[in-house]
CSV table of C-alpha atoms and ligand atoms in Angstrom, one decimal:
chain,number,residue,atom,x,y,z
A,283,MET,CA,-27.4,-50.3,24.3
A,284,LEU,CA,-29.4,-53.6,24.2
A,285,ASN,CA,-28.1,-56.4,22.1
A,286,ARG,CA,-28.8,-60.1,21.5
A,287,ARG,CA,-26.2,-61.5,23.9
A,288,ASN,CA,-26.6,-59.3,26.9
A,289,PHE,CA,-30.5,-59.1,27.5
A,290,LEU,CA,-32.3,-61.8,25.8
A,291,THR,CA,-33.3,-63.3,29.0
A,292,ALA,CA,-32.4,-61.3,31.9
A,293,ALA,CA,-35.7,-60.9,33.7
A,294,VAL,CA,-36.1,-57.9,36.0
A,295,GLY,CA,-38.6,-57.5,38.4
A,296,VAL,CA,-39.6,-54.0,39.7
A,297,ALA,CA,-41.3,-52.8,43.0
A,298,ALA,CA,-44.7,-51.2,41.7
A,299,ALA,CA,-44.4,-47.4,41.9
A,300,THR,CA,-46.9,-46.0,44.5
A,301,GLY,CA,-46.7,-42.7,43.2
A,302,LEU,CA,-50.3,-40.8,43.0
A,303,ALA,CA,-51.4,-39.5,39.8
A,304,ALA,CA,-51.2,-35.9,39.8
A,305,CYS,CA,-53.7,-33.5,38.2
A,306,ALA,CA,-54.4,-33.4,34.6
A,307,LYS,CA,-51.8,-32.5,31.9
A,308,GLU,CA,-52.1,-31.5,28.3
A,309,ASP,CA,-52.9,-34.2,25.9
A,310,ASP,CA,-54.1,-36.4,28.7
A,311,SER,CA,-56.3,-39.4,27.5
A,312,PRO,CA,-59.6,-39.6,29.5
A,313,ALA,CA,-58.9,-41.8,32.8
A,314,GLY,CA,-60.1,-45.1,32.2
A,315,SER,CA,-62.4,-46.8,34.7
A,316,THR,CA,-60.6,-49.9,36.3
A,317,SER,CA,-62.2,-52.8,38.2
A,318,GLY,CA,-62.8,-52.4,41.9
A,319,GLY,CA,-62.8,-48.5,41.5
A,320,SER,CA,-59.0,-48.3,41.6
A,321,LYS,CA,-57.5,-45.4,40.0
A,322,ALA,CA,-56.5,-45.9,36.3
A,323,LEU,CA,-52.8,-46.5,35.8
A,324,VAL,CA,-51.3,-43.3,34.7
A,325,LEU,CA,-48.6,-43.5,31.9
A,326,GLY,CA,-46.2,-40.8,31.2
A,327,PHE,CA,-45.0,-41.3,27.5
A,328,SER,CA,-42.4,-39.0,25.8
A,329,GLN,CA,-42.3,-39.6,22.0
A,330,VAL,CA,-39.5,-38.8,19.8
A,331,GLY,CA,-41.4,-36.5,17.4
A,332,SER,CA,-43.5,-36.9,14.0
A,333,GLU,CA,-40.6,-37.2,11.6
A,334,SER,CA,-41.9,-40.1,9.6
A,335,GLY,CA,-44.8,-42.2,8.7
A,336,TRP,CA,-43.4,-44.8,10.9
A,337,ARG,CA,-43.4,-42.3,13.9
A,338,SER,CA,-47.1,-41.4,13.2
A,339,ALA,CA,-48.2,-45.0,13.1
A,340,ASN,CA,-46.3,-45.6,16.4
A,341,THR,CA,-47.9,-42.5,18.2
A,342,ASP,CA,-51.4,-43.7,16.9
A,343,SER,CA,-50.7,-47.4,18.2
A,344,VAL,CA,-49.5,-46.0,21.6
A,345,LYS,CA,-52.4,-43.8,22.1
A,346,SER,CA,-55.1,-46.3,20.9
A,347,ALA,CA,-53.7,-49.1,23.2
A,348,ALA,CA,-53.8,-46.8,26.0
A,349,LYS,CA,-57.1,-46.0,25.6
A,350,GLU,CA,-58.2,-49.4,25.0
A,351,ALA,CA,-56.4,-50.4,28.3
A,352,GLY,CA,-58.1,-47.7,30.1
A,353,TYR,CA,-55.0,-46.0,31.3
A,354,THR,CA,-54.6,-42.0,31.7
A,355,LEU,CA,-52.0,-41.3,29.1
A,356,LYS,CA,-50.0,-38.4,29.5
A,357,PHE,CA,-48.2,-37.8,25.9
A,358,SER,CA,-45.7,-35.3,24.7
A,359,ASP,CA,-43.8,-34.8,21.2
A,360,ALA,CA,-40.5,-33.9,21.6
A,361,GLN,CA,-40.0,-32.6,17.8
A,362,GLN,CA,-36.6,-34.9,17.9
A,363,LYS,CA,-35.0,-33.0,20.6
A,364,GLN,CA,-33.3,-34.6,23.7
A,365,GLU,CA,-33.8,-31.8,25.9
A,366,ASN,CA,-37.6,-31.9,25.2
A,367,GLN,CA,-37.8,-35.2,26.2
A,368,ILE,CA,-35.9,-35.0,29.3
A,369,SER,CA,-38.0,-32.1,30.6
A,370,ALA,CA,-41.1,-34.3,29.7
A,371,ILE,CA,-39.7,-37.1,31.7
A,372,ARG,CA,-39.0,-34.7,34.5
A,373,SER,CA,-42.5,-33.4,34.6
A,374,TYR,CA,-43.9,-36.8,34.6
A,375,ILE,CA,-41.6,-37.6,37.6
A,376,THR,CA,-42.9,-34.5,39.3
A,377,GLN,CA,-46.6,-35.6,38.7
A,378,GLY,CA,-45.8,-38.9,40.1
A,379,VAL,CA,-47.0,-41.1,37.3
A,380,ASP,CA,-47.1,-44.9,37.9
A,381,VAL,CA,-45.0,-45.7,34.8
A,382,ILE,CA,-42.8,-43.7,32.4
A,383,ALA,CA,-42.3,-45.0,28.8
A,384,PHE,CA,-40.2,-43.3,26.1
A,385,SER,CA,-38.5,-43.9,22.8
A,386,PRO,CA,-35.2,-42.2,23.2
A,387,VAL,CA,-34.2,-40.0,20.2
A,388,VAL,CA,-30.5,-40.6,20.7
A,389,VAL,CA,-28.7,-43.4,22.9
A,390,THR,CA,-26.8,-41.3,25.2
A,391,GLY,CA,-27.4,-38.6,27.7
A,392,TRP,CA,-30.1,-40.3,29.9
A,393,ASP,CA,-28.6,-41.4,33.0
A,394,ALA,CA,-29.3,-38.3,35.0
A,395,VAL,CA,-33.0,-37.9,34.4
A,396,LEU,CA,-33.5,-41.9,34.6
A,397,LYS,CA,-31.6,-41.9,38.1
A,398,GLU,CA,-34.1,-39.3,39.1
A,399,ALA,CA,-37.0,-41.5,38.1
A,400,LYS,CA,-35.2,-44.4,40.0
A,401,ALA,CA,-35.1,-42.1,42.9
A,402,LYS,CA,-38.9,-41.7,43.0
A,403,LYS,CA,-39.3,-45.4,42.3
A,404,ILE,CA,-41.0,-44.6,39.1
A,405,PRO,CA,-40.4,-47.7,36.6
A,406,VAL,CA,-39.1,-46.7,33.1
A,407,VAL,CA,-40.0,-48.7,30.0
A,408,LEU,CA,-38.1,-48.1,26.6
A,409,THR,CA,-39.9,-48.4,23.5
A,410,ASP,CA,-38.7,-48.7,19.8
A,411,ARG,CA,-35.1,-47.5,20.6
A,412,SER,CA,-32.8,-48.2,23.3
A,413,VAL,CA,-30.2,-46.1,25.4
A,414,GLU,CA,-26.4,-46.7,26.2
A,415,THR,CA,-26.1,-46.8,30.0
A,416,SER,CA,-23.7,-48.7,32.5
A,417,ASP,CA,-26.7,-48.8,35.1
A,418,GLU,CA,-29.2,-51.5,33.9
A,419,SER,CA,-31.5,-50.8,36.8
A,420,LEU,CA,-32.2,-47.4,35.0
A,421,PHE,CA,-34.9,-49.1,32.9
A,422,VAL,CA,-37.0,-52.3,33.0
A,423,THR,CA,-37.1,-53.4,29.6
A,424,LEU,CA,-37.0,-52.5,25.8
A,425,VAL,CA,-40.2,-53.1,23.6
A,426,GLY,CA,-38.8,-52.9,20.2
A,427,SER,CA,-37.1,-54.2,17.0
A,428,ASP,CA,-33.5,-55.6,16.7
A,429,PHE,CA,-32.1,-53.0,14.6
A,430,THR,CA,-28.7,-54.5,13.7
A,431,ASP,CA,-30.8,-57.6,12.4
A,432,GLU,CA,-32.8,-55.2,10.4
A,433,GLY,CA,-29.4,-53.9,8.7
A,434,ARG,CA,-28.4,-57.5,8.0
A,435,ARG,CA,-31.7,-58.2,6.6
A,436,ALA,CA,-31.3,-55.2,4.3
A,437,ALA,CA,-28.0,-56.5,3.0
A,438,LYS,CA,-29.4,-59.9,2.5
A,439,ILE,CA,-32.5,-58.8,0.5
A,440,LEU,CA,-30.1,-56.5,-1.6
A,441,GLU,CA,-28.5,-59.6,-2.7
A,442,LYS,CA,-32.0,-61.1,-4.0
A,443,VAL,CA,-32.6,-57.6,-5.7
A,444,LEU,CA,-29.2,-57.6,-7.4
A,445,GLU,CA,-29.8,-61.0,-8.7
A,446,LYS,CA,-33.5,-60.1,-9.9
A,447,ALA,CA,-32.1,-57.1,-11.8
A,448,GLY,CA,-29.4,-59.2,-13.4
A,449,HIS,CA,-26.9,-56.5,-11.9
A,450,LYS,CA,-23.4,-57.1,-13.3
A,451,GLY,CA,-20.1,-55.5,-12.0
A,452,ALA,CA,-19.4,-53.2,-9.0
A,453,VAL,CA,-22.0,-52.3,-6.4
A,454,LYS,CA,-21.6,-48.8,-5.5
A,455,ILE,CA,-24.0,-47.9,-2.5
A,456,ALA,CA,-25.2,-44.8,-1.3
A,457,GLN,CA,-26.4,-44.9,2.4
A,458,LEU,CA,-29.0,-42.6,3.8
A,459,GLU,CA,-28.5,-42.8,7.7
A,460,GLY,CA,-31.2,-42.3,10.3
A,461,THR,CA,-30.8,-39.5,12.9
A,462,THR,CA,-27.2,-39.3,14.1
A,463,GLY,CA,-26.8,-41.0,17.3
A,464,ALA,CA,-30.0,-42.9,17.1
A,465,ALA,CA,-30.0,-46.4,17.8
A,466,PRO,CA,-31.8,-47.5,14.5
A,467,ALA,CA,-29.1,-45.5,12.7
A,468,ILE,CA,-26.2,-46.7,14.5
A,469,GLU,CA,-27.5,-50.4,14.4
A,470,ARG,CA,-28.7,-50.5,11.0
A,471,ALA,CA,-25.5,-49.4,9.5
A,472,LYS,CA,-23.7,-51.8,11.6
A,473,GLY,CA,-25.6,-54.8,10.5
A,474,PHE,CA,-25.5,-53.9,6.9
A,475,LYS,CA,-21.8,-53.5,7.1
A,476,GLU,CA,-21.5,-56.8,8.9
A,477,VAL,CA,-22.9,-58.9,5.8
A,478,MET,CA,-21.4,-56.5,3.3
A,479,GLU,CA,-17.7,-57.2,4.9
A,480,ALA,CA,-18.4,-60.9,5.5
A,481,ASP,CA,-19.9,-61.9,2.0
A,482,HIS,CA,-19.3,-59.1,-0.5
A,483,ALA,CA,-16.0,-57.5,0.5
A,484,ASP,CA,-14.8,-57.6,-3.2
A,485,ASP,CA,-17.6,-56.3,-5.1
A,486,TRP,CA,-20.1,-54.0,-2.7
A,487,LYS,CA,-18.7,-50.6,-1.4
A,488,ILE,CA,-20.5,-47.8,0.3
A,489,VAL,CA,-19.2,-45.0,-1.7
A,490,VAL,CA,-21.1,-42.2,0.2
A,491,SER,CA,-23.1,-42.2,3.4
A,492,GLN,CA,-24.9,-39.2,5.4
A,493,THR,CA,-27.6,-38.7,7.7
A,494,GLY,CA,-31.2,-37.5,6.2
A,495,ASP,CA,-32.4,-37.5,9.8
A,496,PHE,CA,-35.2,-40.2,8.9
A,497,THR,CA,-37.2,-37.3,7.0
A,498,ARG,CA,-38.4,-37.2,3.4
A,499,ALA,CA,-36.9,-33.5,3.0
A,500,GLY,CA,-33.5,-34.9,4.3
A,501,GLY,CA,-33.7,-37.9,2.1
A,502,LYS,CA,-34.2,-35.8,-1.0
A,503,GLN,CA,-31.7,-33.0,-0.1
A,504,VAL,CA,-29.0,-35.5,0.5
A,505,MET,CA,-29.6,-37.8,-2.3
A,506,ALA,CA,-29.5,-34.7,-4.6
A,507,ALA,CA,-26.1,-33.9,-3.2
A,508,PHE,CA,-25.0,-37.5,-3.4
A,509,LEU,CA,-26.0,-37.6,-7.2
A,510,GLN,CA,-23.6,-34.5,-7.9
A,511,SER,CA,-20.7,-36.1,-6.1
A,512,ASN,CA,-21.2,-39.7,-7.0
A,513,PRO,CA,-23.2,-39.9,-10.5
A,514,ASP,CA,-22.2,-43.6,-10.5
A,515,ILE,CA,-24.1,-44.8,-7.6
A,516,ASN,CA,-26.1,-47.9,-8.7
A,517,VAL,CA,-27.7,-48.7,-5.2
A,518,LEU,CA,-29.3,-46.7,-2.5
A,519,PHE,CA,-29.9,-48.2,1.3
A,520,ALA,CA,-32.0,-45.9,3.2
A,521,HIS,CA,-32.4,-46.3,6.7
A,522,ASN,CA,-36.2,-45.6,6.6
A,523,ASP,CA,-38.9,-45.5,3.7
A,524,ASP,CA,-39.4,-41.8,4.1
A,525,MET,CA,-35.8,-40.8,3.3
A,526,GLY,CA,-36.2,-43.3,0.4
A,527,ILE,CA,-39.2,-41.6,-0.9
A,528,GLY,CA,-37.6,-38.3,-0.7
A,529,ALA,CA,-34.5,-39.7,-2.4
A,530,ILE,CA,-36.9,-41.0,-5.3
A,531,GLN,CA,-37.8,-37.4,-6.0
A,532,ALA,CA,-34.0,-36.3,-6.3
A,533,ILE,CA,-33.2,-39.3,-8.5
A,534,GLU,CA,-36.0,-38.5,-10.9
A,535,ALA,CA,-35.1,-34.8,-10.9
A,536,ALA,CA,-31.7,-35.9,-11.9
A,537,GLY,CA,-33.3,-37.9,-14.9
A,538,LYS,CA,-32.6,-41.3,-13.7
A,539,LYS,CA,-35.2,-44.2,-13.0
A,540,PRO,CA,-35.5,-45.2,-9.2
A,541,GLY,CA,-35.6,-48.9,-8.9
A,542,LYS,CA,-33.8,-49.4,-12.1
A,543,ASP,CA,-30.8,-47.0,-12.8
A,544,ILE,CA,-30.4,-46.9,-8.8
A,545,LEU,CA,-31.8,-50.0,-6.8
A,546,ILE,CA,-33.2,-49.2,-3.7
A,547,VAL,CA,-33.8,-50.9,-0.3
A,548,THR,CA,-35.4,-49.2,2.6
A,549,ILE,CA,-36.5,-50.3,6.2
A,550,ASP,CA,-40.0,-49.6,7.9
A,551,GLY,CA,-42.8,-50.8,5.6
A,552,VAL,CA,-45.1,-47.9,5.9
A,553,LYS,CA,-47.9,-47.7,3.3
A,554,ASP,CA,-46.4,-45.0,1.2
A,555,GLY,CA,-43.2,-47.4,1.1
A,556,PHE,CA,-45.4,-50.0,-0.3
A,557,VAL,CA,-47.0,-47.7,-3.0
A,558,ALA,CA,-43.6,-46.8,-4.2
A,559,MET,CA,-42.6,-50.4,-4.3
A,560,SER,CA,-45.8,-51.3,-6.1
A,561,GLU,CA,-44.8,-48.6,-8.7
A,562,GLY,CA,-41.4,-50.3,-9.3
A,563,LYS,CA,-39.4,-47.4,-7.4
A,564,ILE,CA,-38.3,-49.2,-4.3
A,565,ASN,CA,-36.9,-52.8,-4.9
A,566,ALA,CA,-37.4,-54.2,-1.4
A,567,ILE,CA,-38.4,-53.2,2.1
A,568,VAL,CA,-37.3,-54.8,5.5
A,569,GLU,CA,-40.3,-54.3,7.9
A,570,CYS,CA,-39.9,-52.5,11.3
A,571,ASN,CA,-43.2,-52.6,13.0
A,572,PRO,CA,-44.4,-49.5,14.6
A,573,LEU,CA,-47.4,-51.0,16.1
A,574,LEU,CA,-46.1,-51.4,19.5
A,575,GLY,CA,-48.9,-50.1,21.5
A,576,PRO,CA,-50.7,-53.3,22.7
A,577,GLN,CA,-47.3,-54.9,23.6
A,578,LEU,CA,-46.3,-51.8,25.5
A,579,MET,CA,-49.4,-51.6,27.4
A,580,GLU,CA,-49.3,-55.3,28.6
A,581,VAL,CA,-45.7,-54.7,29.7
A,582,VAL,CA,-46.5,-51.4,31.5
A,583,GLN,CA,-49.3,-53.3,33.6
A,584,LYS,CA,-47.0,-56.1,34.6
A,585,VAL,CA,-44.3,-53.5,35.7
A,586,LYS,CA,-46.7,-51.6,37.8
A,587,ASP,CA,-47.8,-54.8,39.4
A,588,GLY,CA,-44.2,-55.8,40.2
A,589,GLU,CA,-44.1,-58.8,37.8
A,590,THR,CA,-40.9,-59.9,36.1
A,591,VAL,CA,-40.7,-59.0,32.5
A,592,GLU,CA,-38.1,-59.9,29.9
A,593,ARG,CA,-35.2,-57.3,29.2
A,594,TRP,CA,-36.1,-57.2,25.6
A,595,ILE,CA,-39.5,-57.9,24.0
A,596,LYS,CA,-38.9,-57.9,20.4
A,597,THR,CA,-41.4,-57.1,17.7
A,598,LYS,CA,-42.2,-59.4,14.9
A,599,GLU,CA,-41.7,-58.3,11.4
A,600,GLY,CA,-41.1,-59.6,7.8
A,601,ASP,CA,-39.2,-58.4,4.6
A,602,PHE,CA,-40.9,-57.7,1.2
A,603,MET,CA,-39.8,-57.9,-2.5
A,604,GLN,CA,-41.1,-55.5,-5.1
A,605,ASP,CA,-43.4,-58.3,-6.5
A,606,GLN,CA,-45.2,-58.8,-3.1
A,607,ALA,CA,-46.2,-55.2,-3.0
A,608,LYS,CA,-49.5,-55.0,-4.6
A,609,ALA,CA,-50.8,-58.1,-2.8
A,610,ALA,CA,-49.7,-56.7,0.7
A,611,LEU,CA,-50.9,-53.3,0.2
A,612,PRO,CA,-54.5,-53.7,1.2
A,613,THR,CA,-53.9,-55.5,4.3
A,614,ARG,CA,-51.1,-53.0,5.6
A,615,LYS,CA,-52.0,-51.6,8.8
A,616,TYR,CA,-49.7,-48.6,8.9
B,36,GZL,C1,-37.4,-47.3,14.1
B,36,GZL,C2,-37.7,-46.0,14.3
B,36,GZL,C3,-37.2,-45.1,13.2
B,36,GZL,C4,-37.9,-45.6,11.9
B,36,GZL,C5,-38.1,-44.1,11.4
B,36,GZL,O1,-37.9,-48.3,15.2
B,36,GZL,O2,-37.2,-45.5,15.6
B,36,GZL,O3,-37.6,-43.9,13.5
B,36,GZL,O4,-37.3,-46.4,11.1
B,36,GZL,C6,-38.4,-43.2,12.6
B,36,GZL,O5,-39.0,-44.1,10.3
B,36,GZL,O6,-38.2,-42.0,12.4
C-alpha cells in the first residue's frame, strides 16, 4: 500500500502500450477525435460500485473528464465485488486498451491480473484507492487522497468539536468503518488511532467499531446495534458521510439528538453531508475529493506517451466545521 515515505517522489516511466483498441464494448463513451487523425486513446476503467454519494460523484468526474479529453472510455461498475473488477480488467486486456485505470475495492488479491496486464504491456493507473503488492512495477501511479492523513485530520477536528461543544468527561467513541479490507477503511482507522493514542490516551476510547460498508443502510443498521450495546456513546466517527447520514436516522429513532447528544465527525464532504451539517446533525467533515477525473485523464495521456509520472498524485482537500456548512453549500461541486 502506498504511503508518504515510500512513494512520494519515485518517478516511474512506462513504455507506451501499443495495443490496438478492440471493437466497441458496453458503456463506451463515443470515440473522441484526436489531432492528426490518430485513434482516440482507449481507457478501460473499473469502478468499485455506486455505494455512496462520493462514488457517484467520482464516476461522473471520470466519465465527463474522459469525454472532455476525447478518449474512448470503457467503464464497468463492479457492485463492490473484487471478482467483477478482475473480470473487467481481464476484458480490457483482451480488448487491448491503451491504459487500464481502476479503484481497487480492497487492497489485496490483485497481483495475478496486474501481471497479465503487464505481460501485454498495458500500463495500469490506480485511482482513489491503492493496493498492497510487493511488485511496484504492477502499477504506474496512484491518483488519490492520503487516507491515513484523513484519519488524523478527523481526530484533530474532533478536538475542536469537543471544545466547541464544551464537552466534559470521557469521550466514548463509536467508529463506523468503511468496507472491510479497503484502503480508506484501513488507513482512516489507522490515522485516527495514531492521534488518539498520542494525544488523548487518557480520555478518548473507541468503545465499539464495525463496518457499515460505506453505505447509508449499513450505517443505520450498525449504529442502531451500537446504541443497544453502548447507550453511553457520545461521539461517532464515521469513515464516510453516507454511513454518518444512516447513523443519524438510528440516533433519532433512539430518541437522541445527533450533533448534540452524540457529536459526529465524518469524511467525504458530499452535498448531503453538508446539508446534515447545516442542520446541526453533523459537527465536522473532513473532505475527500472525488473529482479525480481531470487529474486522471492528464496522467493517462502521459502514461500512454511513456512520460515519467509521480508515483502518487495527491488530491487537494479541506476540513469543515459546522458553522462553515451554510456558506460552503452553494459552491459544493459534488
Ligand atoms: C475514498 C473512497 C471511499 C469514500 C466512500 O476515496 O474510496 O469510498 O470515502 C466511498 O464514500 O464509498
